mmCIF file with all atom_site columns, C-alpha atoms in Angstrom:
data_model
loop_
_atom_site.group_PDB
_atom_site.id
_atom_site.type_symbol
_atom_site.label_atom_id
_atom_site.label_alt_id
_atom_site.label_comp_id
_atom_site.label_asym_id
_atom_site.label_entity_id
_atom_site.label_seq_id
_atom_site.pdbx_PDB_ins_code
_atom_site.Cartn_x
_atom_site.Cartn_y
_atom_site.Cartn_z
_atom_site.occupancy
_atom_site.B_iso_or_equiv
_atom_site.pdbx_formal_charge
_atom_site.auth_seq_id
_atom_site.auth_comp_id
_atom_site.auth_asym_id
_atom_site.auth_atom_id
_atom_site.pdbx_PDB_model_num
ATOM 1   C CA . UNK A 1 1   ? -7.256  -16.915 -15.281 1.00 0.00 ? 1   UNK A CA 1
ATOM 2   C CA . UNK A 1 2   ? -8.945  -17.690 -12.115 1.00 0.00 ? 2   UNK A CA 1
ATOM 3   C CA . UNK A 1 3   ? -12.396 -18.710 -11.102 1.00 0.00 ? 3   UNK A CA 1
ATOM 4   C CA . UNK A 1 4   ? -13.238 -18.822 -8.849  1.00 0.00 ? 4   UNK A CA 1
ATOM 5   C CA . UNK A 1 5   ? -10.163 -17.737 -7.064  1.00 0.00 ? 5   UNK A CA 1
ATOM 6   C CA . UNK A 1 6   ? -9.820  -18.324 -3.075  1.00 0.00 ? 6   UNK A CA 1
ATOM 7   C CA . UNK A 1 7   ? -8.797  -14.538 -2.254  1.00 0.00 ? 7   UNK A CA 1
ATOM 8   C CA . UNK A 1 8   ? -8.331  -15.464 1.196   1.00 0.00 ? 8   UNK A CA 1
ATOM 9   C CA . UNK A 1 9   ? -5.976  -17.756 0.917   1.00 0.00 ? 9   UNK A CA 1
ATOM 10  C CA . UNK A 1 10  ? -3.665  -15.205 -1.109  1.00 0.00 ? 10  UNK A CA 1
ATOM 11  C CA . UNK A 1 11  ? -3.987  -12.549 1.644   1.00 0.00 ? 11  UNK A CA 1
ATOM 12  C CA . UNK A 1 12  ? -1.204  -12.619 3.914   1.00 0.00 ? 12  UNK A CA 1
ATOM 13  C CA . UNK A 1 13  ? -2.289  -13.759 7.659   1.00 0.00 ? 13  UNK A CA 1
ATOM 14  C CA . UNK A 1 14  ? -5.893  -13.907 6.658   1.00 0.00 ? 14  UNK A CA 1
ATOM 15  C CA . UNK A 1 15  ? -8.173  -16.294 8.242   1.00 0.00 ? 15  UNK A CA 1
ATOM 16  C CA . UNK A 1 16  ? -11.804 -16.737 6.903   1.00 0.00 ? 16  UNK A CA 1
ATOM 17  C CA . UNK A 1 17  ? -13.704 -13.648 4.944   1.00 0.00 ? 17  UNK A CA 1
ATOM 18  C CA . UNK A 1 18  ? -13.717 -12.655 1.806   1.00 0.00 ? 18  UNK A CA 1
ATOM 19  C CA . UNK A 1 19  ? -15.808 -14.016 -0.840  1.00 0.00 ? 19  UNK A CA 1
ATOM 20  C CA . UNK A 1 20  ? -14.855 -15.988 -3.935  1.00 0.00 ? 20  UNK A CA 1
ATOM 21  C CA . UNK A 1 21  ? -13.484 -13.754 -6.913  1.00 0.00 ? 21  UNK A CA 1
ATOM 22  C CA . UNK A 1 22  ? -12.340 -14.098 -9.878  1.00 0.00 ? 22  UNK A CA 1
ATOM 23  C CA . UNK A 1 23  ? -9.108  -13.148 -11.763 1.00 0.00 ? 23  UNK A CA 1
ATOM 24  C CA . UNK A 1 24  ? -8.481  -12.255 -15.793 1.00 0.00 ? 24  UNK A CA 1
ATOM 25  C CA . UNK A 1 25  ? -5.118  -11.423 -16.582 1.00 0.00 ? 25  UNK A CA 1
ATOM 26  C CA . UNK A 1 26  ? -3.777  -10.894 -20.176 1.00 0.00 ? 26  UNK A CA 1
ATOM 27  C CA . UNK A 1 27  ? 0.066   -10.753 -19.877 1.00 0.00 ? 27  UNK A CA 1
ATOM 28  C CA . UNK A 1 28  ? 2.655   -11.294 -21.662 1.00 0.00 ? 28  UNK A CA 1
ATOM 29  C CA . UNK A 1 29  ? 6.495   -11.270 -20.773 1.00 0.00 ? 29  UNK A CA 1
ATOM 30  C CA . UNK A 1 30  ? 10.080  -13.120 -20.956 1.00 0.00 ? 30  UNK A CA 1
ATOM 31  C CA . UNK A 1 31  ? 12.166  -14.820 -18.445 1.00 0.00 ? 31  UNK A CA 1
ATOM 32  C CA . UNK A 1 32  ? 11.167  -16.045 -14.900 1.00 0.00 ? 32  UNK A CA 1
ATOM 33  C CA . UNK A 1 33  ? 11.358  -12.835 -13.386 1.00 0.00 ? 33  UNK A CA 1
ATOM 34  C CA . UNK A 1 34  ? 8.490   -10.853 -12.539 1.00 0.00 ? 34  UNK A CA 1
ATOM 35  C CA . UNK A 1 35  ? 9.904   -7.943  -13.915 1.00 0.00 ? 35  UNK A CA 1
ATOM 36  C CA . UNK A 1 36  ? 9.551   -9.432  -17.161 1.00 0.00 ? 36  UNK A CA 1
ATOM 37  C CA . UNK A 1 37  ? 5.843   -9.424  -16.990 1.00 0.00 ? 37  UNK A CA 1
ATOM 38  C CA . UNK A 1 38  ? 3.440   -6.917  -18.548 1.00 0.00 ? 38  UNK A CA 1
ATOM 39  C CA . UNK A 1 39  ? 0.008   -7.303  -18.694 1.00 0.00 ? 39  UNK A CA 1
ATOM 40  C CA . UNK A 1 40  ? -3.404  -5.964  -17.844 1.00 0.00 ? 40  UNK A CA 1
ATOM 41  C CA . UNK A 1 41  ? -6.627  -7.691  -16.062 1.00 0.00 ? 41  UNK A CA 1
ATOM 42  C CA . UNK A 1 42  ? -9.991  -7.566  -13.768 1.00 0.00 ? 42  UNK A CA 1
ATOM 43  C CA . UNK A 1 43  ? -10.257 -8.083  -10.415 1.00 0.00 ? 43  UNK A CA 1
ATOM 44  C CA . UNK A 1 44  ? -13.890 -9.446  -9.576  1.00 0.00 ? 44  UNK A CA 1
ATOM 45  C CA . UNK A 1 45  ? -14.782 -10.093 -6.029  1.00 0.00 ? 45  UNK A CA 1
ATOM 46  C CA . UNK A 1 46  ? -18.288 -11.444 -4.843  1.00 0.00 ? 46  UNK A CA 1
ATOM 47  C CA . UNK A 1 47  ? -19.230 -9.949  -1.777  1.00 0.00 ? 47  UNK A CA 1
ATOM 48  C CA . UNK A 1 48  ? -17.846 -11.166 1.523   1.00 0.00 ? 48  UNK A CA 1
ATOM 49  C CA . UNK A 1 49  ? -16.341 -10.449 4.730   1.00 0.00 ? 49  UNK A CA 1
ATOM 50  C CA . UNK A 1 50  ? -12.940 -8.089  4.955   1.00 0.00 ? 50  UNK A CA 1
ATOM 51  C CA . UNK A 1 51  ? -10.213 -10.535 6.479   1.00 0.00 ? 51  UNK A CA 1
ATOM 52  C CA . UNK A 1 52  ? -8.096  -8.936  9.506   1.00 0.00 ? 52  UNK A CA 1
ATOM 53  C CA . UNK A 1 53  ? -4.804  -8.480  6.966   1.00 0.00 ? 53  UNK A CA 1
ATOM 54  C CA . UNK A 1 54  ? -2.417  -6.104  8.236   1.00 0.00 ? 54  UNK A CA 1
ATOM 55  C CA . UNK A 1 55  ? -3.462  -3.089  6.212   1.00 0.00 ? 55  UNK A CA 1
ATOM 56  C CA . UNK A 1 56  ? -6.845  -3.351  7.338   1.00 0.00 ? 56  UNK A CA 1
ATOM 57  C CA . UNK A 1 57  ? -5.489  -3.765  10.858  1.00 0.00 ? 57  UNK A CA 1
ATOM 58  C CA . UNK A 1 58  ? -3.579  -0.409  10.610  1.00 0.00 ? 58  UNK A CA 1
ATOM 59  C CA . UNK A 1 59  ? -6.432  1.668   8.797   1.00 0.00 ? 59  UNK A CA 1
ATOM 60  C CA . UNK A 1 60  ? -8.683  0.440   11.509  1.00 0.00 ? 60  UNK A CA 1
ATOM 61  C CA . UNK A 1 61  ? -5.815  1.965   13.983  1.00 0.00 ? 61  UNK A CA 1
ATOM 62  C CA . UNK A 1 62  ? -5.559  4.940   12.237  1.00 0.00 ? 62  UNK A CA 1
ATOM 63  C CA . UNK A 1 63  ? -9.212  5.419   12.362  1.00 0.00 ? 63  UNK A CA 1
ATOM 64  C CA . UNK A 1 64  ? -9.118  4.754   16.211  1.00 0.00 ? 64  UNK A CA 1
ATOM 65  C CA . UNK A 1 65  ? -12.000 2.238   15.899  1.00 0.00 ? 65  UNK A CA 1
ATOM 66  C CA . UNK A 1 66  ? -12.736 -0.889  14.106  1.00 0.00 ? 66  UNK A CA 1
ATOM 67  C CA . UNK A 1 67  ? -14.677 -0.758  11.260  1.00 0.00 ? 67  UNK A CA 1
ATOM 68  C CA . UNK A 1 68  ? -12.955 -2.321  8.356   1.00 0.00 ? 68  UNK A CA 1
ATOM 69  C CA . UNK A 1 69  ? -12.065 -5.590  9.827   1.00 0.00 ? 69  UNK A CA 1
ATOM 70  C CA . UNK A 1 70  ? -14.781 -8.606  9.502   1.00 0.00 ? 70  UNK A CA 1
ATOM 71  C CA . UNK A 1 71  ? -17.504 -5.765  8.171   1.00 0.00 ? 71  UNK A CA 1
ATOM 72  C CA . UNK A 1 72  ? -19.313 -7.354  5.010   1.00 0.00 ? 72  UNK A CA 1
ATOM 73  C CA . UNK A 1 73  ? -18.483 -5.735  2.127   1.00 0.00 ? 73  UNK A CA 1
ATOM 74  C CA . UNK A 1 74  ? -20.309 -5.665  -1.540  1.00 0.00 ? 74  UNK A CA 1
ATOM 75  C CA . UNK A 1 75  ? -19.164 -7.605  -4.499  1.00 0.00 ? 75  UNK A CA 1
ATOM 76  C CA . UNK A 1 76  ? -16.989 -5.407  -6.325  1.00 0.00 ? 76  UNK A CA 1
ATOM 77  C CA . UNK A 1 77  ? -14.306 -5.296  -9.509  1.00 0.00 ? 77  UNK A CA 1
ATOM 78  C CA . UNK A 1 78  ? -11.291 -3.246  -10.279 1.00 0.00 ? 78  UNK A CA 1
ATOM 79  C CA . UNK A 1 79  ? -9.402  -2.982  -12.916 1.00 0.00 ? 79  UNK A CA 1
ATOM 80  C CA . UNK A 1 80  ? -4.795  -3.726  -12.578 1.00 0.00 ? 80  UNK A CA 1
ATOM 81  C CA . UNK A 1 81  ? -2.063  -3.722  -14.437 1.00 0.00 ? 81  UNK A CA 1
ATOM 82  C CA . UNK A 1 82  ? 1.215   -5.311  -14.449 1.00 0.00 ? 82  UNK A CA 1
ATOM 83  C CA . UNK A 1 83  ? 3.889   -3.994  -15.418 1.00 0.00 ? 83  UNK A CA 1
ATOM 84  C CA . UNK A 1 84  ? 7.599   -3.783  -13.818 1.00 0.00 ? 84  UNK A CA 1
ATOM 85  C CA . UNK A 1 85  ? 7.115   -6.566  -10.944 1.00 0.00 ? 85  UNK A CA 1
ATOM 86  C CA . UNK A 1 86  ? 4.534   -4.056  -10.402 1.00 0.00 ? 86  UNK A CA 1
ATOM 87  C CA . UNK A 1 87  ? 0.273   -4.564  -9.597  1.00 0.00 ? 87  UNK A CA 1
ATOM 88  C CA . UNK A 1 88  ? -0.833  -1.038  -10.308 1.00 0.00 ? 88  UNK A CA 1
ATOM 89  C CA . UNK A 1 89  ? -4.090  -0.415  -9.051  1.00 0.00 ? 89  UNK A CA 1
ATOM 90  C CA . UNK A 1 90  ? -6.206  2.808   -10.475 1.00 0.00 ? 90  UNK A CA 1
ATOM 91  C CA . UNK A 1 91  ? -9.660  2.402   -8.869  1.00 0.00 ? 91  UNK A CA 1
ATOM 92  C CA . UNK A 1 92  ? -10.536 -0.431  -6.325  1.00 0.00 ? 92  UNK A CA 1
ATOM 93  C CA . UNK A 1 93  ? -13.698 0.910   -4.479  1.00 0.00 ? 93  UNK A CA 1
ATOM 94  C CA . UNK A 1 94  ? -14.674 -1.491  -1.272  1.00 0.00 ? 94  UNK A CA 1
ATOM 95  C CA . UNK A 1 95  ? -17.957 -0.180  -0.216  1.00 0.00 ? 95  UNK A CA 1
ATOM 96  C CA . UNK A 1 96  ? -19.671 -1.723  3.900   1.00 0.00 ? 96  UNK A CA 1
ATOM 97  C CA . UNK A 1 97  ? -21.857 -0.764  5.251   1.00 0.00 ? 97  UNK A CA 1
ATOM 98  C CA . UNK A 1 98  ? -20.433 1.932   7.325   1.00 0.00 ? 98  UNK A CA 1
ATOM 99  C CA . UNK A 1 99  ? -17.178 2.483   5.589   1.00 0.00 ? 99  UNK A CA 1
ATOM 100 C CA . UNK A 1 100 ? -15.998 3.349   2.193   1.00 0.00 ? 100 UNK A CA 1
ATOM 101 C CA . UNK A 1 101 ? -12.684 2.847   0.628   1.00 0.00 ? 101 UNK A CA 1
ATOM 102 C CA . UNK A 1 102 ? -11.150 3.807   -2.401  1.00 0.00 ? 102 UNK A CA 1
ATOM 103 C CA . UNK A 1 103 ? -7.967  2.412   -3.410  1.00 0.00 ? 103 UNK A CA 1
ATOM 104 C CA . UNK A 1 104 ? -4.809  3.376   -5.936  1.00 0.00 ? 104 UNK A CA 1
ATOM 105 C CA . UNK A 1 105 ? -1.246  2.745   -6.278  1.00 0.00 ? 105 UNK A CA 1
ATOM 106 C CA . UNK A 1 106 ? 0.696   -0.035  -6.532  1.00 0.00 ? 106 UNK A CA 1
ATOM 107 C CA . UNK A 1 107 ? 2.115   -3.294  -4.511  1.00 0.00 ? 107 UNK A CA 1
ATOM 108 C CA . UNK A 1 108 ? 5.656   -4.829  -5.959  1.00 0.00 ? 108 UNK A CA 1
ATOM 109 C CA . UNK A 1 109 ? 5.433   -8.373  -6.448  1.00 0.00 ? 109 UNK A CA 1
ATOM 110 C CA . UNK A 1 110 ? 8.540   -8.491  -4.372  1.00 0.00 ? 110 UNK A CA 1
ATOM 111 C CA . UNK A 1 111 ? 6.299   -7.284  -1.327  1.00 0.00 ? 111 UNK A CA 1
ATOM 112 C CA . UNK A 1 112 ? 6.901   -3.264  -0.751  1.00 0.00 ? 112 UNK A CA 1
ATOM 113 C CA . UNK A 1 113 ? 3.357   -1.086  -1.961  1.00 0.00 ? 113 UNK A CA 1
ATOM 114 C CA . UNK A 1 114 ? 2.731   2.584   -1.905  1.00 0.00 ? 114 UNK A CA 1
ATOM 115 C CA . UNK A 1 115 ? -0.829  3.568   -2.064  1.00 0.00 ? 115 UNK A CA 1
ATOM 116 C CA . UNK A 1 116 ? -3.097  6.015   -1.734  1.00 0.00 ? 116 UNK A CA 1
ATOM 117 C CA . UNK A 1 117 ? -6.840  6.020   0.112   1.00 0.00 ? 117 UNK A CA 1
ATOM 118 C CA . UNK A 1 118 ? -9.338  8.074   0.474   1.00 0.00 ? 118 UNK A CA 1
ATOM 119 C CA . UNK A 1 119 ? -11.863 6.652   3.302   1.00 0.00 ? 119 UNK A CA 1
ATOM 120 C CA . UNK A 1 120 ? -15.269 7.076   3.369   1.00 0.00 ? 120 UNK A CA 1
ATOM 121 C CA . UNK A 1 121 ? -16.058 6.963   7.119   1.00 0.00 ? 121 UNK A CA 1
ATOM 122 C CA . UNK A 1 122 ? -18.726 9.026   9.602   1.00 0.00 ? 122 UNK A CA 1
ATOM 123 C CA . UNK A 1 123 ? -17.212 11.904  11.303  1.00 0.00 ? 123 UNK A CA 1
ATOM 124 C CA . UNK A 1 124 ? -18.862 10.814  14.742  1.00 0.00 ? 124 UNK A CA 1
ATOM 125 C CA . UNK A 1 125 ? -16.270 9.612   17.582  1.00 0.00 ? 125 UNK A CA 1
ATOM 126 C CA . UNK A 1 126 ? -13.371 10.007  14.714  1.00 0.00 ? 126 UNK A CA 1
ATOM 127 C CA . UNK A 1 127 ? -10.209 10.695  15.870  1.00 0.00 ? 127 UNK A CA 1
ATOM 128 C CA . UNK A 1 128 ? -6.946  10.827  13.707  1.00 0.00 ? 128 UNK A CA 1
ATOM 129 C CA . UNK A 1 129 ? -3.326  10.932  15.206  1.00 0.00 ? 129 UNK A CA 1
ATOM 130 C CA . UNK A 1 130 ? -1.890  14.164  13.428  1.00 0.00 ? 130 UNK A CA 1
ATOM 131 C CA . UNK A 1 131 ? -5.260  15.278  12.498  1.00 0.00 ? 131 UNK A CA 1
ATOM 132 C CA . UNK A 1 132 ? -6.724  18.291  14.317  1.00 0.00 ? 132 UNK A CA 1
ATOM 133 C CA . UNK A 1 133 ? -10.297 17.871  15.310  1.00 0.00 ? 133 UNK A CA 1
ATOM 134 C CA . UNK A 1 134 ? -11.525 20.759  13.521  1.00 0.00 ? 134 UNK A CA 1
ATOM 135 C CA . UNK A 1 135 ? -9.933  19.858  10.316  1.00 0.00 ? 135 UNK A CA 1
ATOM 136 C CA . UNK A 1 136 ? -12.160 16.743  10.445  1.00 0.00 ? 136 UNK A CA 1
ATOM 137 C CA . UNK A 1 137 ? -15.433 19.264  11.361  1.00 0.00 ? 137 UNK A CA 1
ATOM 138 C CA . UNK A 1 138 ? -14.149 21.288  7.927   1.00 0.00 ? 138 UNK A CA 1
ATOM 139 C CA . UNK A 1 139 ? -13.937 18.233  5.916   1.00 0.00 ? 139 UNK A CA 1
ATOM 140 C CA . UNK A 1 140 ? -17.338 16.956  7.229   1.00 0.00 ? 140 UNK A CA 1
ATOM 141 C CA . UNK A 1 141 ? -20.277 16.535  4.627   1.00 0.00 ? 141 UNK A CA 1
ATOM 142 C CA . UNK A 1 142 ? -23.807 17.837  5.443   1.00 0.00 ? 142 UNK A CA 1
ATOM 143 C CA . UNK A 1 143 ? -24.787 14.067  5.945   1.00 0.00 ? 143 UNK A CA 1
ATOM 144 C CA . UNK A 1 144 ? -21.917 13.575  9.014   1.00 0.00 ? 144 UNK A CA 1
ATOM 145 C CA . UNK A 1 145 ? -19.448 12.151  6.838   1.00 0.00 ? 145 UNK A CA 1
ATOM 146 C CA . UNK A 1 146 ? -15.787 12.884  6.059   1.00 0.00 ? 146 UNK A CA 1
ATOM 147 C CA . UNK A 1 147 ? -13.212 12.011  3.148   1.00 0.00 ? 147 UNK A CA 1
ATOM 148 C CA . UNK A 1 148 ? -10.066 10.779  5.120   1.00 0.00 ? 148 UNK A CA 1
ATOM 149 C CA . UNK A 1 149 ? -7.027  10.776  2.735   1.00 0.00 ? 149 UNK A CA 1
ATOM 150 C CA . UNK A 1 150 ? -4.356  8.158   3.640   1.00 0.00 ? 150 UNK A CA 1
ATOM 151 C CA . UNK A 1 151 ? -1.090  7.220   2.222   1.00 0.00 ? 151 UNK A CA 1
ATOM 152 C CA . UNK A 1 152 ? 0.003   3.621   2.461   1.00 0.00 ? 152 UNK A CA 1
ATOM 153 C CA . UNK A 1 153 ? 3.855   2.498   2.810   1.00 0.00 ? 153 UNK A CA 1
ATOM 154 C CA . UNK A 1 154 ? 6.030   -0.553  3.703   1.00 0.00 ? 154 UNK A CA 1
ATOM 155 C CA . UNK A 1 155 ? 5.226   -3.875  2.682   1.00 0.00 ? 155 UNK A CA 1
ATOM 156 C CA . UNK A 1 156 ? 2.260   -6.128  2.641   1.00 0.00 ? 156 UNK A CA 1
ATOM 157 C CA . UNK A 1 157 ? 3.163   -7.609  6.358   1.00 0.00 ? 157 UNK A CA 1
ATOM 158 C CA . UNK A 1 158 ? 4.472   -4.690  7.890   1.00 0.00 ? 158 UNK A CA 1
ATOM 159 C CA . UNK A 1 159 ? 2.217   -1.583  6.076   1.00 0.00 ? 159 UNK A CA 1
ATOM 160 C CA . UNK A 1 160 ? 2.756   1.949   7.782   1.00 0.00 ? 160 UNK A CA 1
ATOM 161 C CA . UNK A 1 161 ? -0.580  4.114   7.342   1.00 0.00 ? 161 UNK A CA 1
ATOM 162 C CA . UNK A 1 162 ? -0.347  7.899   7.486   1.00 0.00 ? 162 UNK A CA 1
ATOM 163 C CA . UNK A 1 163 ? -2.700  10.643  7.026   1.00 0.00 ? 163 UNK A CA 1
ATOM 164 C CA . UNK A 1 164 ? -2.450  12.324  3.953   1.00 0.00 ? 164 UNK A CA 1
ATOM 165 C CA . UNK A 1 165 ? -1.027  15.857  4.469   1.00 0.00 ? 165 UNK A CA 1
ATOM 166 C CA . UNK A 1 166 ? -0.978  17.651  1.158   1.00 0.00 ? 166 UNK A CA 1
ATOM 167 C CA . UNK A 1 167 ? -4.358  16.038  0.240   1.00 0.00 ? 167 UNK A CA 1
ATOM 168 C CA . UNK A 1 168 ? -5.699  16.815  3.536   1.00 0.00 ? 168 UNK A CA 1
ATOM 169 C CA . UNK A 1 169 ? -4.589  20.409  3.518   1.00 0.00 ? 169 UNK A CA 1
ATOM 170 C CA . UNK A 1 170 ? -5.848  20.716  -0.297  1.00 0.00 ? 170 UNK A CA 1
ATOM 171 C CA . UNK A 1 171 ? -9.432  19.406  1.337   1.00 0.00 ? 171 UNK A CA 1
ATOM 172 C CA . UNK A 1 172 ? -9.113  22.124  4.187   1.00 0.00 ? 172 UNK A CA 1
ATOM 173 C CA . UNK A 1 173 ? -8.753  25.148  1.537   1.00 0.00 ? 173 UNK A CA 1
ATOM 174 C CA . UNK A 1 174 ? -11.373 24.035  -0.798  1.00 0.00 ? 174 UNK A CA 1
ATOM 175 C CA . UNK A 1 175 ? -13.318 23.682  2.705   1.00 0.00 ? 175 UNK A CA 1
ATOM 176 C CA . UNK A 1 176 ? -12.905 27.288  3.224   1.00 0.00 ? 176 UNK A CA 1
ATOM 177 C CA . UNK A 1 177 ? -9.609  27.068  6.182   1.00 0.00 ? 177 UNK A CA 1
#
């Protein structure tokens, strides 16, 4: 248990931003290995300022404009598990002012992660490598917004960002494409 827990310094290459958290995990487990450890907790974070990590770096790419990096976000919590040398994430929702983003998936404590995104971003001056224009127009709510699906690979230093292409074709046929 953690509180309150410098999330910054735990984010690798971060340099200033995000507010104080705190951490509750309930684990339980044999041997040094991470493997060995199974448990369940709650992520709280006070609101503060999203550090320039390199997943936030490469969803800003992706996006083709900055908009995640040093916004102010709200305080927030998320449930995790443990399990496997595993963090399993169902549900972390980082809301700015501009931008949403919901988070799943997992991150090995060994480094490698695989997770999936959905960002809540305005469809104005949005383009997305791979993305036709007029599949963002179809996937565009009547208040100028889209749901970008992403898919997140690689490791925590070196993360490799795609679009989504089964979600974002599923969004295109219930969008009437």
């Amino acid at each position: 248990r953690g509180e309150p827990l410098d999330i910054g310094s735990m984010m690798a290459g971060a340099s200033g931003g995000p507010g104080a958290g705190s951490l509750r995990l309930d684990g339980r487990g044999a041997g040094a290995e991470a493997t060995g450890l199974h448990g369940q907790g709650v992520l709280r974070l006070q609101a503060g300022e999203l550090p320039a990590i390199p997943l936030l770096k490469a969803i800003d790419r992706i996006l083709g404009r900055t908009r995640l990096v040093g916004a102010r976000y709200a305080a927030t919590e998320a449930p995790f598990r443990v399990e496997g040398g595993r963090v399993l994430l169902d549900d972390l929702r980082l809301r700015t002012e501009q931008v949403g983003m919901d988070v799943a998936g997992w991150a090995s404590l060994q480094g490698p992660l695989e997770l999936t995104l959905a960002i809540h971003t305005p469809r104005e001056g949005l383009t997305v490598e791979g993305v036709a224009a007029g599949v963002l127009d179809l996937m565009t709510d009547d208040q100028g917004q889209v749901v970008l699906p992403l898919r997140v690979t690689g490791t925590q230093e070196e993360p490799r960002v795609r679009p989504d292409g089964a979600a974002l074709a599923g969004q295109a046929r219930r969008s009437g494409a």
